[in-house]
Amino acid sequence: MKFIFLGLVSVFLWQACSDSAAARRRTAECYVRYDALDGQWLSEVTLREGVDGQSGGKAVESPTGVRYQNVLMRTLPFKDITYRLEQAGGYTATHKFEWQDSDEKKYRFEMDMPAMTGFTFGTKNLSNKQPASLRWDGAPLERNESVVFMWESTDGGLTVPMEITGSQGMDHIDFPAAQMAKIPAGNWSLYLVRKKQVKRDLDGTQTVGVVEYYSRPDTFSVQN
């Protein structure tokens, strides 16, 4: 399985601005990835301080550290990622981060995203000339969610990614024949990445979070 997103360094491009150019600006970037195949978690956090009106910001540490799901994260010597935690276990839909800033102000940031524990096209044999419809085990998509389809050929090194932006309440995804035509005939392994982005102002600290759930793969045959 290929992890197609590189955590905080590649995911977070959002910066916040305000009217006061001289004011201190604080941002927090929170990332969670769960791999259902291996039952492994990865969470990362970067806290930044800068000046409004200027791009970027210096990565800083919390005087009390950062906790994810009440577990203290380890500090990293990297410029762009401050904290990381890797652990094994089952999936939890609610993701909670807690920390303090240099002024001893406490913060709590939560994100919620259901899992996709299984999926089906209703058949194992697909045609790249016919439309197909996919359904999954789990709640419908919510606002700011999308699904990435990672088709990996079992006969070679070919990977065909497809990303679908969801809408509130979407409980299935229809693939028109033109989309299916992008998948060459052959045997394929498919896994889904359900992901969600959340932006929130925590008492002046502009916070963005991303959650990614990597499903277990399944195999399909695609015919001309």
PDB file of C-alpha atoms in Angstrom:
ATOM      1  CA  MET A   1       0.000   0.000   0.000  1.00  0.00           C
ATOM      2  CA  LYS A   2       1.324   3.421  -0.960  1.00  0.00           C
ATOM      3  CA  PHE A   3       0.720   6.332   1.361  1.00  0.00           C
ATOM      4  CA  ILE A   4      -0.070   9.046  -1.148  1.00  0.00           C
ATOM      5  CA  PHE A   5      -0.137  11.925   1.316  1.00  0.00           C
ATOM      6  CA  LEU A   6       3.049  13.026   3.053  1.00  0.00           C
ATOM      7  CA  GLY A   7       1.617  14.319   6.301  1.00  0.00           C
ATOM      8  CA  LEU A   8       1.857  17.894   7.408  1.00  0.00           C
ATOM      9  CA  VAL A   9       4.643  18.935   5.050  1.00  0.00           C
ATOM     10  CA  SER A  10       2.589  18.345   1.892  1.00  0.00           C
ATOM     11  CA  VAL A  11      -0.982  18.585   3.150  1.00  0.00           C
ATOM     12  CA  PHE A  12      -1.130  21.969   4.849  1.00  0.00           C
ATOM     13  CA  LEU A  13      -0.835  25.005   2.624  1.00  0.00           C
ATOM     14  CA  TRP A  14      -3.425  27.124   4.438  1.00  0.00           C
ATOM     15  CA  GLN A  15      -2.314  30.227   6.318  1.00  0.00           C
ATOM     16  CA  ALA A  16      -4.470  32.752   8.179  1.00  0.00           C
ATOM     17  CA  CYS A  17      -4.319  36.543   8.123  1.00  0.00           C
ATOM     18  CA  SER A  18      -5.993  39.280  10.187  1.00  0.00           C
ATOM     19  CA  ASP A  19      -6.342  43.050  10.088  1.00  0.00           C
ATOM     20  CA  SER A  20      -3.575  43.845  12.582  1.00  0.00           C
ATOM     21  CA  ALA A  21      -0.160  43.526  10.914  1.00  0.00           C
ATOM     22  CA  ALA A  22       1.677  43.864  14.226  1.00  0.00           C
ATOM     23  CA  ALA A  23      -0.290  41.217  16.124  1.00  0.00           C
ATOM     24  CA  ARG A  24       1.184  37.828  16.934  1.00  0.00           C
ATOM     25  CA  ARG A  25      -0.325  35.067  14.836  1.00  0.00           C
ATOM     26  CA  ARG A  26      -0.596  31.497  16.072  1.00  0.00           C
ATOM     27  CA  THR A  27      -1.491  28.502  13.916  1.00  0.00           C
ATOM     28  CA  ALA A  28      -1.834  24.777  14.568  1.00  0.00           C
ATOM     29  CA  GLU A  29      -1.663  22.016  11.934  1.00  0.00           C
ATOM     30  CA  CYS A  30      -2.995  18.600  12.956  1.00  0.00           C
ATOM     31  CA  TYR A  31      -2.832  15.416  10.866  1.00  0.00           C
ATOM     32  CA  VAL A  32      -4.127  11.881  11.489  1.00  0.00           C
ATOM     33  CA  ARG A  33      -3.691   8.799   9.295  1.00  0.00           C
ATOM     34  CA  TYR A  34      -5.075   5.338  10.013  1.00  0.00           C
ATOM     35  CA  ASP A  35      -4.088   2.218   8.058  1.00  0.00           C
ATOM     36  CA  ALA A  36      -6.841  -0.376   8.503  1.00  0.00           C
ATOM     37  CA  LEU A  37      -4.750  -3.184   6.967  1.00  0.00           C
ATOM     38  CA  ASP A  38      -2.025  -2.957   9.610  1.00  0.00           C
ATOM     39  CA  GLY A  39      -4.071  -1.327  12.377  1.00  0.00           C
ATOM     40  CA  GLN A  40      -1.540   1.502  12.661  1.00  0.00           C
ATOM     41  CA  TRP A  41      -2.015   5.155  13.605  1.00  0.00           C
ATOM     42  CA  LEU A  42       0.127   8.144  12.681  1.00  0.00           C
ATOM     43  CA  SER A  43      -0.605  11.595  14.101  1.00  0.00           C
ATOM     44  CA  GLU A  44       1.429  14.779  13.614  1.00  0.00           C
ATOM     45  CA  VAL A  45       1.135  18.343  14.894  1.00  0.00           C
ATOM     46  CA  THR A  46       2.977  21.555  14.096  1.00  0.00           C
ATOM     47  CA  LEU A  47       2.453  24.701  16.159  1.00  0.00           C
ATOM     48  CA  ARG A  48       3.618  27.989  14.658  1.00  0.00           C
ATOM     49  CA  GLU A  49       3.990  31.576  15.796  1.00  0.00           C
ATOM     50  CA  GLY A  50       4.535  34.553  13.532  1.00  0.00           C
ATOM     51  CA  VAL A  51       3.372  38.069  12.753  1.00  0.00           C
ATOM     52  CA  ASP A  52       0.156  38.822  10.911  1.00  0.00           C
ATOM     53  CA  GLY A  53       0.789  39.996   7.388  1.00  0.00           C
ATOM     54  CA  GLN A  54       3.866  37.804   6.980  1.00  0.00           C
ATOM     55  CA  SER A  55       3.822  34.380   5.368  1.00  0.00           C
ATOM     56  CA  GLY A  56       4.771  31.243   7.236  1.00  0.00           C
ATOM     57  CA  GLY A  57       5.719  31.243  10.879  1.00  0.00           C
ATOM     58  CA  LYS A  58       8.290  29.665  13.144  1.00  0.00           C
ATOM     59  CA  ALA A  59       7.556  26.171  14.440  1.00  0.00           C
ATOM     60  CA  VAL A  60       7.396  26.308  18.243  1.00  0.00           C
ATOM     61  CA  GLU A  61       6.958  23.847  21.095  1.00  0.00           C
ATOM     62  CA  SER A  62       4.246  23.808  23.713  1.00  0.00           C
ATOM     63  CA  PRO A  63       5.613  24.189  27.264  1.00  0.00           C
ATOM     64  CA  THR A  64       3.526  21.176  28.326  1.00  0.00           C
ATOM     65  CA  GLY A  65       3.766  19.178  25.084  1.00  0.00           C
ATOM     66  CA  VAL A  66       0.912  18.053  22.824  1.00  0.00           C
ATOM     67  CA  ARG A  67      -1.417  15.153  23.522  1.00  0.00           C
ATOM     68  CA  TYR A  68      -3.338  13.105  20.981  1.00  0.00           C
ATOM     69  CA  GLN A  69      -6.150  11.000  22.463  1.00  0.00           C
ATOM     70  CA  ASN A  70      -4.661  11.821  25.900  1.00  0.00           C
ATOM     71  CA  VAL A  71      -1.273  10.326  24.917  1.00  0.00           C
ATOM     72  CA  LEU A  72       1.783  12.605  24.994  1.00  0.00           C
ATOM     73  CA  MET A  73       3.337  12.965  21.533  1.00  0.00           C
ATOM     74  CA  ARG A  74       7.105  12.937  21.021  1.00  0.00           C
ATOM     75  CA  THR A  75       8.968  16.057  19.945  1.00  0.00           C
ATOM     76  CA  LEU A  76      10.732  15.934  16.583  1.00  0.00           C
ATOM     77  CA  PRO A  77      13.941  17.680  15.500  1.00  0.00           C
ATOM     78  CA  PHE A  78      12.361  18.666  12.178  1.00  0.00           C
ATOM     79  CA  LYS A  79      11.739  22.195  10.956  1.00  0.00           C
ATOM     80  CA  ASP A  80       8.215  21.623   9.626  1.00  0.00           C
ATOM     81  CA  ILE A  81       6.742  19.028  11.996  1.00  0.00           C
ATOM     82  CA  THR A  82       6.922  19.527  15.748  1.00  0.00           C
ATOM     83  CA  TYR A  83       5.201  16.463  17.214  1.00  0.00           C
ATOM     84  CA  ARG A  84       4.486  12.883  16.141  1.00  0.00           C
ATOM     85  CA  LEU A  85       2.847   9.804  17.612  1.00  0.00           C
ATOM     86  CA  GLU A  86       2.710   6.301  16.118  1.00  0.00           C
ATOM     87  CA  GLN A  87       0.683   3.548  17.738  1.00  0.00           C
ATOM     88  CA  ALA A  88      -1.324   0.406  17.012  1.00  0.00           C
ATOM     89  CA  GLY A  89      -4.998  -0.158  17.683  1.00  0.00           C
ATOM     90  CA  GLY A  90      -8.513   0.008  16.328  1.00  0.00           C
ATOM     91  CA  TYR A  91     -10.053   3.018  14.653  1.00  0.00           C
ATOM     92  CA  THR A  92     -11.766   5.770  16.634  1.00  0.00           C
ATOM     93  CA  ALA A  93     -13.950   8.267  14.783  1.00  0.00           C
ATOM     94  CA  THR A  94     -13.211  11.196  17.130  1.00  0.00           C
ATOM     95  CA  HIS A  95      -9.692  12.650  17.139  1.00  0.00           C
ATOM     96  CA  LYS A  96      -8.679  14.953  19.998  1.00  0.00           C
ATOM     97  CA  PHE A  97      -5.570  17.130  20.347  1.00  0.00           C
ATOM     98  CA  GLU A  98      -4.676  19.180  23.445  1.00  0.00           C
ATOM     99  CA  TRP A  99      -1.852  21.652  24.136  1.00  0.00           C
ATOM    100  CA  GLN A 100      -0.892  24.973  25.732  1.00  0.00           C
ATOM    101  CA  ASP A 101       0.807  27.994  24.192  1.00  0.00           C
ATOM    102  CA  SER A 102       3.622  30.091  25.664  1.00  0.00           C
ATOM    103  CA  ASP A 103       1.021  32.227  27.477  1.00  0.00           C
ATOM    104  CA  GLU A 104      -0.307  29.068  29.204  1.00  0.00           C
ATOM    105  CA  LYS A 105      -3.566  29.270  27.280  1.00  0.00           C
ATOM    106  CA  LYS A 106      -5.084  25.795  26.862  1.00  0.00           C
ATOM    107  CA  TYR A 107      -6.404  24.481  23.542  1.00  0.00           C
ATOM    108  CA  ARG A 108      -8.493  21.483  22.551  1.00  0.00           C
ATOM    109  CA  PHE A 109      -9.123  20.571  18.913  1.00  0.00           C
ATOM    110  CA  GLU A 110     -11.401  17.734  17.812  1.00  0.00           C
ATOM    111  CA  MET A 111     -12.205  16.200  14.432  1.00  0.00           C
ATOM    112  CA  ASP A 112     -14.740  13.492  13.620  1.00  0.00           C
ATOM    113  CA  MET A 113     -14.733  11.177  10.610  1.00  0.00           C
ATOM    114  CA  PRO A 114     -16.339   7.715  10.284  1.00  0.00           C
ATOM    115  CA  ALA A 115     -14.447   4.738   8.879  1.00  0.00           C
ATOM    116  CA  MET A 116     -14.986   2.841   5.638  1.00  0.00           C
ATOM    117  CA  THR A 117     -14.699  -0.723   6.852  1.00  0.00           C
ATOM    118  CA  GLY A 118     -15.565  -2.364   3.534  1.00  0.00           C
ATOM    119  CA  PHE A 119     -16.772  -1.602   0.014  1.00  0.00           C
ATOM    120  CA  THR A 120     -18.296  -3.336  -2.999  1.00  0.00           C
ATOM    121  CA  PHE A 121     -19.239  -2.801  -6.640  1.00  0.00           C
ATOM    122  CA  GLY A 122     -21.721  -5.668  -6.358  1.00  0.00           C
ATOM    123  CA  THR A 123     -19.406  -7.826  -8.466  1.00  0.00           C
ATOM    124  CA  LYS A 124     -15.735  -8.756  -8.673  1.00  0.00           C
ATOM    125  CA  ASN A 125     -15.759  -8.503 -12.479  1.00  0.00           C
ATOM    126  CA  LEU A 126     -15.839  -4.980 -13.900  1.00  0.00           C
ATOM    127  CA  SER A 127     -15.772  -3.586 -17.432  1.00  0.00           C
ATOM    128  CA  ASN A 128     -13.839  -0.516 -18.489  1.00  0.00           C
ATOM    129  CA  LYS A 129     -16.588   0.140 -21.035  1.00  0.00           C
ATOM    130  CA  GLN A 130     -19.497   0.100 -18.592  1.00  0.00           C
ATOM    131  CA  PRO A 131     -20.417   2.377 -15.649  1.00  0.00           C
ATOM    132  CA  ALA A 132     -20.059   1.040 -12.112  1.00  0.00           C
ATOM    133  CA  SER A 133     -21.447   2.000  -8.714  1.00  0.00           C
ATOM    134  CA  LEU A 134     -19.625   1.591  -5.404  1.00  0.00           C
ATOM    135  CA  ARG A 135     -21.114   1.365  -1.931  1.00  0.00           C
ATOM    136  CA  TRP A 136     -19.295   1.082   1.373  1.00  0.00           C
ATOM    137  CA  ASP A 137     -19.778  -0.073   4.944  1.00  0.00           C
ATOM    138  CA  GLY A 138     -19.893   3.054   7.060  1.00  0.00           C
ATOM    139  CA  ALA A 139     -21.648   6.380   7.354  1.00  0.00           C
ATOM    140  CA  PRO A 140     -22.370   8.590   4.320  1.00  0.00           C
ATOM    141  CA  LEU A 141     -19.880  11.274   3.385  1.00  0.00           C
ATOM    142  CA  GLU A 142     -20.006  14.584   5.201  1.00  0.00           C
ATOM    143  CA  ARG A 143     -19.088  18.159   4.342  1.00  0.00           C
ATOM    144  CA  ASN A 144     -15.390  18.677   3.450  1.00  0.00           C
ATOM    145  CA  GLU A 145     -14.847  14.960   2.806  1.00  0.00           C
ATOM    146  CA  SER A 146     -13.498  13.212  -0.268  1.00  0.00           C
ATOM    147  CA  VAL A 147     -12.544   9.680  -1.294  1.00  0.00           C
ATOM    148  CA  VAL A 148      -9.395   8.665  -3.152  1.00  0.00           C
ATOM    149  CA  PHE A 149      -9.500   5.401  -5.124  1.00  0.00           C
ATOM    150  CA  MET A 150      -6.084   3.757  -5.466  1.00  0.00           C
ATOM    151  CA  TRP A 151      -6.103   1.102  -8.195  1.00  0.00           C
ATOM    152  CA  GLU A 152      -2.875  -0.932  -8.140  1.00  0.00           C
ATOM    153  CA  SER A 153      -2.229  -3.508 -10.863  1.00  0.00           C
ATOM    154  CA  THR A 154      -1.406  -6.957  -9.509  1.00  0.00           C
ATOM    155  CA  ASP A 155       0.431  -7.711 -12.772  1.00  0.00           C
ATOM    156  CA  GLY A 156       2.907  -4.839 -12.626  1.00  0.00           C
ATOM    157  CA  GLY A 157       3.756  -1.455 -11.173  1.00  0.00           C
ATOM    158  CA  LEU A 158       0.856   0.562 -12.587  1.00  0.00           C
ATOM    159  CA  THR A 159      -1.184   2.707 -10.176  1.00  0.00           C
ATOM    160  CA  VAL A 160      -4.320   4.628 -11.201  1.00  0.00           C
ATOM    161  CA  PRO A 161      -5.507   7.163  -8.593  1.00  0.00           C
ATOM    162  CA  MET A 162      -8.951   8.771  -8.714  1.00  0.00           C
ATOM    163  CA  GLU A 163     -10.294  11.360  -6.274  1.00  0.00           C
ATOM    164  CA  ILE A 164     -13.987  12.059  -5.746  1.00  0.00           C
ATOM    165  CA  THR A 165     -15.151  15.101  -3.797  1.00  0.00           C
ATOM    166  CA  GLY A 166     -18.165  14.117  -1.748  1.00  0.00           C
ATOM    167  CA  SER A 167     -21.344  15.960  -0.847  1.00  0.00           C
ATOM    168  CA  GLN A 168     -23.310  15.898   2.389  1.00  0.00           C
ATOM    169  CA  GLY A 169     -25.146  12.585   2.758  1.00  0.00           C
ATOM    170  CA  MET A 170     -23.531  10.826  -0.224  1.00  0.00           C
ATOM    171  CA  ASP A 171     -23.820   7.069   0.406  1.00  0.00           C
ATOM    172  CA  HIS A 172     -22.520   5.701  -2.912  1.00  0.00           C
ATOM    173  CA  ILE A 173     -20.294   6.762  -5.807  1.00  0.00           C
ATOM    174  CA  ASP A 174     -21.215   6.277  -9.456  1.00  0.00           C
ATOM    175  CA  PHE A 175     -18.440   5.869 -12.023  1.00  0.00           C
ATOM    176  CA  PRO A 176     -19.444   6.736 -15.600  1.00  0.00           C
ATOM    177  CA  ALA A 177     -18.033   4.636 -18.423  1.00  0.00           C
ATOM    178  CA  ALA A 178     -15.583   7.432 -19.291  1.00  0.00           C
ATOM    179  CA  GLN A 179     -14.043   7.149 -15.815  1.00  0.00           C
ATOM    180  CA  MET A 180     -13.886   3.358 -15.906  1.00  0.00           C
ATOM    181  CA  ALA A 181     -12.111   3.605 -19.282  1.00  0.00           C
ATOM    182  CA  LYS A 182      -9.071   4.974 -17.431  1.00  0.00           C
ATOM    183  CA  ILE A 183      -8.486   1.520 -15.900  1.00  0.00           C
ATOM    184  CA  PRO A 184      -6.744  -0.903 -18.297  1.00  0.00           C
ATOM    185  CA  ALA A 185      -7.919  -4.500 -18.475  1.00  0.00           C
ATOM    186  CA  GLY A 186      -6.315  -6.777 -15.910  1.00  0.00           C
ATOM    187  CA  ASN A 187      -6.354  -7.750 -12.260  1.00  0.00           C
ATOM    188  CA  TRP A 188      -6.392  -4.923  -9.746  1.00  0.00           C
ATOM    189  CA  SER A 189      -6.085  -4.331  -6.027  1.00  0.00           C
ATOM    190  CA  LEU A 190      -8.162  -1.382  -4.817  1.00  0.00           C
ATOM    191  CA  TYR A 191      -8.152   0.479  -1.535  1.00  0.00           C
ATOM    192  CA  LEU A 192      -9.972   3.664  -0.570  1.00  0.00           C
ATOM    193  CA  VAL A 193      -8.741   6.696   1.320  1.00  0.00           C
ATOM    194  CA  ARG A 194     -11.513   8.565   3.075  1.00  0.00           C
ATOM    195  CA  LYS A 195     -10.283  12.008   4.093  1.00  0.00           C
ATOM    196  CA  LYS A 196     -11.624  15.141   5.703  1.00  0.00           C
ATOM    197  CA  GLN A 197     -10.309  18.642   6.310  1.00  0.00           C
ATOM    198  CA  VAL A 198     -11.436  20.805   9.231  1.00  0.00           C
ATOM    199  CA  LYS A 199     -10.629  24.496   9.769  1.00  0.00           C
ATOM    200  CA  ARG A 200     -11.382  26.220  13.046  1.00  0.00           C
ATOM    201  CA  ASP A 201     -10.486  29.356  14.995  1.00  0.00           C
ATOM    202  CA  LEU A 202      -9.542  28.333  18.540  1.00  0.00           C
ATOM    203  CA  ASP A 203      -9.653  31.612  20.437  1.00  0.00           C
ATOM    204  CA  GLY A 204      -7.395  33.323  17.909  1.00  0.00           C
ATOM    205  CA  THR A 205      -5.295  30.292  16.945  1.00  0.00           C
ATOM    206  CA  GLN A 206      -6.105  29.354  13.360  1.00  0.00           C
ATOM    207  CA  THR A 207      -6.240  25.557  13.316  1.00  0.00           C
ATOM    208  CA  VAL A 208      -6.491  23.155  10.399  1.00  0.00           C
ATOM    209  CA  GLY A 209      -6.788  19.394  10.647  1.00  0.00           C
ATOM    210  CA  VAL A 210      -6.784  16.523   8.158  1.00  0.00           C
ATOM    211  CA  VAL A 211      -7.909  12.944   8.841  1.00  0.00           C
ATOM    212  CA  GLU A 212      -7.197  10.082   6.411  1.00  0.00           C
ATOM    213  CA  TYR A 213      -8.569   6.541   6.709  1.00  0.00           C
ATOM    214  CA  TYR A 214      -6.901   3.910   4.488  1.00  0.00           C
ATOM    215  CA  SER A 215      -9.248   0.969   3.974  1.00  0.00           C
ATOM    216  CA  ARG A 216      -8.291  -2.659   3.604  1.00  0.00           C
ATOM    217  CA  PRO A 217      -7.709  -3.526  -0.067  1.00  0.00           C
ATOM    218  CA  ASP A 218      -9.909  -5.756  -2.205  1.00  0.00           C
ATOM    219  CA  THR A 219      -9.233  -7.331  -5.615  1.00  0.00           C
ATOM    220  CA  PHE A 220     -11.152  -6.920  -8.879  1.00  0.00           C
ATOM    221  CA  SER A 221     -10.894  -8.023 -12.488  1.00  0.00           C
ATOM    222  CA  VAL A 222     -11.355  -5.371 -15.183  1.00  0.00           C
ATOM    223  CA  GLN A 223     -12.174  -6.478 -18.720  1.00  0.00           C
ATOM    224  CA  ASN A 224     -12.345  -4.673 -22.060  1.00  0.00           C
TER     225      ASN A 224
END
